[in-house]
Coordinates of C-alpha atoms and ligand atoms in Angstrom, one line a residue:
X11 CA -50.8 -36.1 19.3
X12 CA -54.4 -36.1 19.7
X13 CA -56.2 -36.0 16.3
X14 CA -59.9 -35.9 15.3
X15 CA -60.7 -37.6 11.9
X16 CA -64.1 -36.4 10.5
X17 CA -65.3 -39.1 8.1
X18 CA -63.3 -41.5 10.0
X19 CA -65.4 -44.5 8.6
X20 CA -65.2 -43.3 5.0
X21 CA -62.9 -44.2 2.3
X22 CA -60.0 -41.7 3.0
X23 CA -60.7 -40.9 6.6
X24 CA -60.3 -44.8 7.7
X25 CA -57.1 -44.9 6.1
X26 CA -56.0 -41.6 8.0
X27 CA -57.1 -43.2 11.1
X28 CA -55.3 -46.6 10.4
X29 CA -52.0 -44.4 9.6
X30 CA -52.3 -42.1 12.8
X31 CA -52.9 -45.1 14.9
X32 CA -49.9 -47.1 13.4
X33 CA -47.8 -44.1 14.5
X34 CA -49.1 -44.1 18.2
X35 CA -51.2 -40.9 17.9
X36 CA -54.4 -40.8 19.8
X37 CA -57.4 -40.8 17.5
X38 CA -60.9 -40.0 17.6
X39 CA -62.9 -41.4 14.8
X40 CA -66.0 -38.9 14.0
X41 CA -69.0 -41.1 13.2
X42 CA -72.6 -40.8 13.3
X43 CA -72.9 -44.4 14.8
X44 CA -69.7 -45.1 17.1
X45 CA -71.6 -48.2 18.6
X46 CA -71.1 -49.7 15.0
X47 CA -67.4 -49.2 15.2
X48 CA -66.7 -52.7 17.0
X49 CA -63.0 -53.4 18.1
X50 CA -60.4 -50.6 17.6
X51 CA -56.8 -50.4 18.2
X52 CA -55.5 -49.3 21.7
X53 CA -55.4 -45.4 21.3
X54 CA -58.3 -45.2 18.8
X55 CA -62.0 -44.2 20.1
X56 CA -65.2 -43.6 18.6
X57 CA -66.8 -40.1 18.8
X58 CA -70.4 -39.5 18.0
X59 CA -70.3 -36.6 15.4
X60 CA -72.5 -35.0 12.9
X61 CA -71.3 -32.2 10.6
X62 CA -74.5 -30.5 10.8
X63 CA -74.2 -30.3 14.6
X64 CA -70.4 -29.5 15.1
X65 CA -69.4 -27.6 18.3
X66 CA -66.0 -26.8 20.0
X67 CA -66.9 -29.5 22.5
X68 CA -66.3 -32.0 19.7
X69 CA -62.8 -30.7 19.1
X70 CA -61.8 -29.9 22.8
X71 CA -58.0 -31.1 23.6
X72 CA -57.7 -32.1 19.8
X73 CA -54.2 -31.0 18.3
X74 CA -55.2 -31.4 14.7
X75 CA -58.6 -32.4 12.8
X76 CA -58.9 -34.1 9.4
X77 CA -61.8 -32.4 7.7
X78 CA -63.8 -33.5 4.8
X79 CA -67.4 -33.4 3.8
X80 CA -68.8 -36.8 2.7
X81 CA -70.5 -37.5 -0.6
X82 CA -74.0 -36.2 -0.8
X83 CA -73.5 -33.9 2.3
X84 CA -74.1 -30.2 1.7
X85 CA -73.9 -27.8 4.6
X86 CA -75.8 -24.6 4.9
X87 CA -74.1 -21.4 5.3
X88 CA -74.9 -21.8 8.9
X89 CA -74.0 -24.9 9.6
X90 CA -70.4 -24.1 7.6
X91 CA -70.1 -21.1 10.0
X92 CA -70.7 -23.2 13.0
X93 CA -68.0 -25.9 11.8
X94 CA -65.6 -23.0 11.2
X95 CA -66.3 -21.6 14.6
X96 CA -66.0 -24.7 16.6
X97 CA -62.5 -25.6 15.1
X98 CA -61.2 -22.3 15.8
X99 CA -63.0 -22.0 19.4
X100 CA -61.5 -25.2 20.4
X101 CA -58.1 -24.2 19.8
X102 CA -57.1 -26.7 17.2
X103 CA -53.6 -26.2 16.1
X104 CA -54.0 -27.5 12.6
X105 CA -56.8 -28.7 10.0
X106 CA -56.0 -30.8 7.2
X107 CA -59.0 -30.2 4.9
X108 CA -59.7 -32.5 1.9
X109 CA -61.7 -31.1 -1.0
X110 CA -61.1 -32.1 -4.7
X111 CA -58.9 -31.1 -7.8
X112 CA -60.3 -28.0 -9.3
X113 CA -62.2 -26.8 -6.4
X114 CA -60.1 -23.4 -6.3
X115 CA -61.4 -22.5 -9.9
X116 CA -65.0 -23.1 -8.6
X117 CA -65.8 -20.1 -6.5
X118 CA -69.6 -20.8 -6.1
X119 CA -69.4 -24.3 -4.9
X120 CA -69.9 -25.5 -1.2
X121 CA -66.3 -27.1 -1.1
X122 CA -64.6 -23.8 -2.3
X123 CA -66.9 -21.6 0.3
X124 CA -65.6 -24.0 3.0
X125 CA -62.0 -23.6 1.9
X126 CA -62.2 -20.0 2.0
X127 CA -64.2 -19.9 5.3
X128 CA -61.9 -22.3 7.1
X129 CA -58.9 -19.9 5.9
X130 CA -60.4 -17.2 7.7
X131 CA -60.7 -18.5 10.8
X132 CA -57.0 -18.2 11.4
X133 CA -56.6 -21.9 12.2
X134 CA -53.6 -23.1 10.6
X135 CA -55.0 -25.0 7.4
X136 CA -53.5 -27.2 4.8
X137 CA -55.8 -28.2 2.0
X138 CA -55.5 -31.3 0.1
X139 CA -57.3 -31.5 -3.4
X140 CA -57.5 -35.1 -4.8
X141 CA -58.1 -36.0 -8.3
X142 CA -60.6 -38.9 -8.9
X143 CA -59.3 -42.0 -6.6
X144 CA -58.5 -45.5 -7.9
X145 CA -60.3 -46.9 -5.2
X146 CA -63.9 -45.6 -6.6
X147 CA -63.4 -48.9 -8.4
X148 CA -63.7 -50.9 -5.3
X149 CA -67.0 -49.9 -4.1
X150 CA -70.8 -49.7 -5.3
X151 CA -71.9 -50.2 -8.7
X152 CA -68.3 -50.1 -10.3
X153 CA -67.1 -52.9 -7.9
X154 CA -70.2 -55.0 -8.7
X155 CA -69.7 -54.5 -12.6
X156 CA -66.2 -55.8 -12.3
X157 CA -67.0 -58.8 -9.9
X158 CA -70.2 -59.9 -11.6
X159 CA -69.7 -58.9 -15.5
X160 CA -66.0 -58.2 -15.8
X161 CA -66.7 -54.8 -17.0
X162 CA -66.2 -51.1 -16.2
X163 CA -69.5 -49.2 -17.5
X164 CA -69.1 -45.5 -17.4
X165 CA -70.3 -42.5 -19.4
X166 CA -66.8 -41.5 -19.7
X167 CA -66.0 -41.5 -23.3
X168 CA -62.4 -41.6 -23.9
X169 CA -61.6 -39.2 -20.9
X170 CA -58.0 -39.6 -19.5
X171 CA -57.8 -39.0 -15.8
X172 CA -54.6 -38.8 -13.7
X173 CA -56.3 -41.0 -11.1
X174 CA -54.6 -41.1 -7.5
X175 CA -54.6 -43.9 -5.2
X176 CA -56.5 -43.2 -1.9
X177 CA -53.7 -44.4 0.1
X178 CA -51.3 -41.7 -1.2
X179 CA -54.0 -39.1 -0.1
X180 CA -54.2 -40.5 3.2
X181 CA -50.4 -40.7 3.4
X182 CA -50.3 -36.8 2.3
X183 CA -53.0 -36.0 4.9
X184 CA -51.5 -37.7 7.8
X185 CA -48.0 -36.2 6.9
X186 CA -49.5 -32.8 7.1
X187 CA -51.7 -33.2 10.3
X188 CA -48.5 -34.4 12.3
X189 CA -45.2 -34.1 10.4
X190 CA -45.0 -31.3 8.1
X191 CA -46.9 -28.2 9.0
X192 CA -47.5 -26.4 5.8
X193 CA -50.1 -23.8 5.1
X194 CA -50.6 -24.5 1.7
X195 CA -52.9 -26.5 -0.8
X196 CA -51.9 -29.5 -2.5
X197 CA -53.3 -30.9 -5.8
X198 CA -53.0 -34.8 -5.4
X199 CA -52.8 -36.7 -8.8
X200 CA -51.1 -39.8 -9.7
X201 CA -47.9 -39.7 -12.1
X202 CA -49.7 -40.6 -15.2
X203 CA -53.1 -40.1 -16.9
X204 CA -55.4 -42.9 -17.8
X205 CA -58.5 -44.1 -19.7
X206 CA -61.0 -46.4 -18.6
X207 CA -59.7 -48.6 -21.4
X208 CA -56.2 -48.5 -19.5
X209 CA -57.7 -49.5 -16.3
X210 CA -59.7 -52.2 -17.8
X211 CA -56.5 -53.7 -19.2
X212 CA -54.5 -53.2 -15.8
X213 CA -57.4 -54.9 -14.0
X214 CA -57.5 -57.7 -16.5
X215 CA -53.4 -58.4 -16.1
X216 CA -53.9 -58.5 -12.3
X217 CA -57.0 -60.5 -12.2
X218 CA -56.0 -62.8 -15.1
X219 CA -59.2 -62.8 -16.8
X220 CA -60.5 -60.2 -19.7
X221 CA -62.1 -57.0 -18.2
X222 CA -63.7 -54.5 -20.8
X223 CA -64.4 -50.8 -20.6
X224 CA -67.9 -50.4 -21.9
X225 CA -68.6 -46.7 -22.7
X226 CA -72.1 -45.6 -21.7
X227 CA -74.1 -43.0 -23.9
X228 CA -75.5 -40.4 -21.6
X229 CA -79.1 -41.3 -21.9
X230 CA -78.6 -45.1 -21.1
X231 CA -76.3 -44.3 -18.6
X232 CA -78.6 -42.4 -16.6
X233 CA -81.2 -45.6 -16.5
X234 CA -78.5 -47.6 -16.1
X235 CA -76.7 -46.2 -13.1
X236 CA -80.3 -45.7 -11.6
X237 CA -80.9 -49.4 -11.8
X238 CA -77.5 -50.2 -10.2
X239 CA -78.8 -48.5 -7.2
X240 CA -77.3 -44.9 -7.6
X241 CA -79.4 -41.9 -6.1
X242 CA -80.3 -38.9 -8.6
X243 CA -77.7 -36.8 -6.8
X244 CA -75.0 -39.4 -7.2
X245 CA -75.8 -39.7 -10.9
X246 CA -75.8 -36.0 -11.5
X247 CA -72.2 -35.7 -9.6
X248 CA -70.9 -38.3 -11.6
X249 CA -72.1 -36.7 -14.9
X250 CA -70.6 -33.5 -13.7
X251 CA -67.4 -34.8 -13.1
X252 CA -67.0 -36.9 -16.2
X253 CA -68.5 -34.3 -18.7
X254 CA -65.5 -31.9 -17.4
X255 CA -63.0 -34.8 -17.5
X256 CA -64.0 -35.7 -21.1
X257 CA -62.8 -32.2 -21.8
X258 CA -59.2 -33.3 -20.5
X259 CA -59.4 -30.9 -17.5
X260 CA -58.3 -33.9 -15.2
X261 CA -55.7 -35.4 -17.2
X262 CA -52.8 -33.3 -15.9
X263 CA -50.2 -34.7 -13.3
X264 CA -48.9 -32.5 -10.4
X265 CA -45.5 -33.3 -8.2
X266 CA -47.4 -32.5 -5.0
X267 CA -47.5 -36.1 -3.7
X268 CA -43.9 -36.7 -4.1
X269 CA -43.2 -33.0 -2.8
X270 CA -44.9 -34.0 0.5
X271 CA -43.9 -37.7 0.8
X272 CA -40.3 -37.7 -0.9
X273 CA -41.5 -40.5 -3.2
X274 CA -43.5 -40.9 -6.4
X275 CA -47.3 -41.9 -6.2
X276 CA -48.4 -45.3 -6.4
X277 CA -49.2 -46.6 -9.7
X278 CA -52.0 -48.0 -11.6
X279 CA -50.4 -51.5 -11.2
X280 CA -49.6 -51.2 -7.5
X281 CA -53.4 -50.2 -7.1
X282 CA -54.8 -53.2 -8.8
X283 CA -52.4 -55.7 -7.5
X284 CA -53.1 -54.7 -4.0
X285 CA -56.8 -54.7 -4.3
X286 CA -57.7 -58.0 -6.2
X287 CA -59.9 -59.3 -3.5
X288 CA -62.3 -56.4 -4.2
X289 CA -63.3 -57.8 -7.8
X290 CA -63.2 -61.7 -6.9
X291 CA -65.8 -63.3 -8.8
X292 CA -69.0 -63.8 -6.7
X293 CA -70.6 -66.9 -6.3
X294 CA -74.5 -66.5 -7.3
Ligands
NAP19 N1 -64.0 -40.3 -4.3 C1 -63.1 -39.5 -5.1 O1 -62.6 -40.0 -6.2 C2 -62.9 -38.2 -4.6 C3 -62.0 -37.3 -5.5 C4 -61.8 -36.1 -4.9 C5 -62.3 -35.5 -3.8 N2 -63.3 -36.4 -3.3 C6 -63.9 -35.8 -2.0 O2 -64.0 -36.5 -1.0 C7 -65.0 -36.5 -0.1 C8 -65.6 -37.9 0.2 O3 -64.5 -38.5 0.7 P1 -64.7 -40.2 1.2 O4 -65.2 -40.8 0.0 O5 -63.6 -40.4 1.7 O6 -65.9 -40.0 2.2 P2 -67.2 -40.8 2.3 O7 -66.6 -42.5 2.3 O8 -68.3 -40.4 1.4 O9 -68.0 -40.5 3.7 C9 -67.2 -40.5 4.8 C10 -67.9 -40.8 6.1 O10 -68.8 -39.6 6.6 C11 -69.5 -40.1 7.4 N3 -70.9 -38.9 7.2 C12 -71.5 -39.3 6.3 N4 -72.7 -38.1 6.6 C13 -72.2 -37.6 7.7 C14 -72.5 -36.3 8.5 N5 -73.6 -35.7 8.1 N6 -71.8 -35.9 9.5 C15 -70.6 -36.6 10.0 N7 -70.1 -37.6 9.2 C16 -71.0 -38.2 8.0 C17 -69.7 -41.4 7.2 O11 -69.6 -42.1 8.4 P3 -70.6 -42.8 9.3 O12 -71.8 -43.4 8.6 O13 -69.9 -43.6 10.4 O14 -71.1 -41.6 10.2 C18 -69.1 -41.9 6.1 O15 -68.3 -42.9 6.3 C19 -65.9 -35.7 -0.9 O16 -65.9 -34.2 -0.5 C20 -65.4 -35.6 -2.4 O17 -65.9 -34.5 -3.1 C21 -63.7 -37.6 -3.6

């Protein structure tokens, strides 16, 4: 099959590309900078793509498209309309759209509007709505805090979240793209809810050094996260998510990963064991 992966260089998109390629599908990696992609496996090519300028030519000849909106990107109503029109005019047989857990309960958000708009195009659509992914600990300020200071510093209080492994999200998305055509929405969680204390303990076991969770007070957190390089929008997004999480909204578990894959989600220990290299002590 021919598959186009929007955000194909991002956290989940890159894993989807890897999986499609491993199964012998032809893949176009949608990226703003194809020249940066370097060596790609046999049937994978880079494709210059910008969400704000999507057109039917981008998706010409594609059987399926993995669609997502990168962090920090908000499409205008016109841009969203053009994206939907492009997918339907190109005759794409299936779209798998990734949004986020709970998006269906927030009617006025851009991601919910995109879910609804894409649903109205008539293109066969599966939606995956992951909860927070373990792999956020492998990048940016969270990764740095672990590698340099042996800590997770978050304004999360005692929030418990049913974190999901990004590899499971990619496995589900790939299955829905090429194997199991299912016009439905899937709420993707792990098999259990964890607090950040639990994450710190699991990391400590895998890294064989003590890791602590340092809950940040709201005011201090803004200053500290800005100093760590997060943009104002990223800080607000994190607060919005964690303030809802503190009310327990993201602690429920769903059977949807297993429903699609026929196996349980990866566990916290699977995640930390497989990613220890991300948090190796850095030599100053
Ligand atoms: N992280 C989580 O825990 C979590 C949980 C639930 C839902 N989500 C949702 O997942 C999405 C983010 O997924 P992700 O973390 O996999 O993606 P990501 O890493 O934030 O971004 C994916 C890629 O999008 C490309 N990109 C950026 N701006 C673009 C533009 N204007 N047009 C086209 N491509 C652009 C970038 O690639 P190039 O630089 O190569 O163009 C980037 O590598 C968000 O919608 C978020 O709400 C995340």
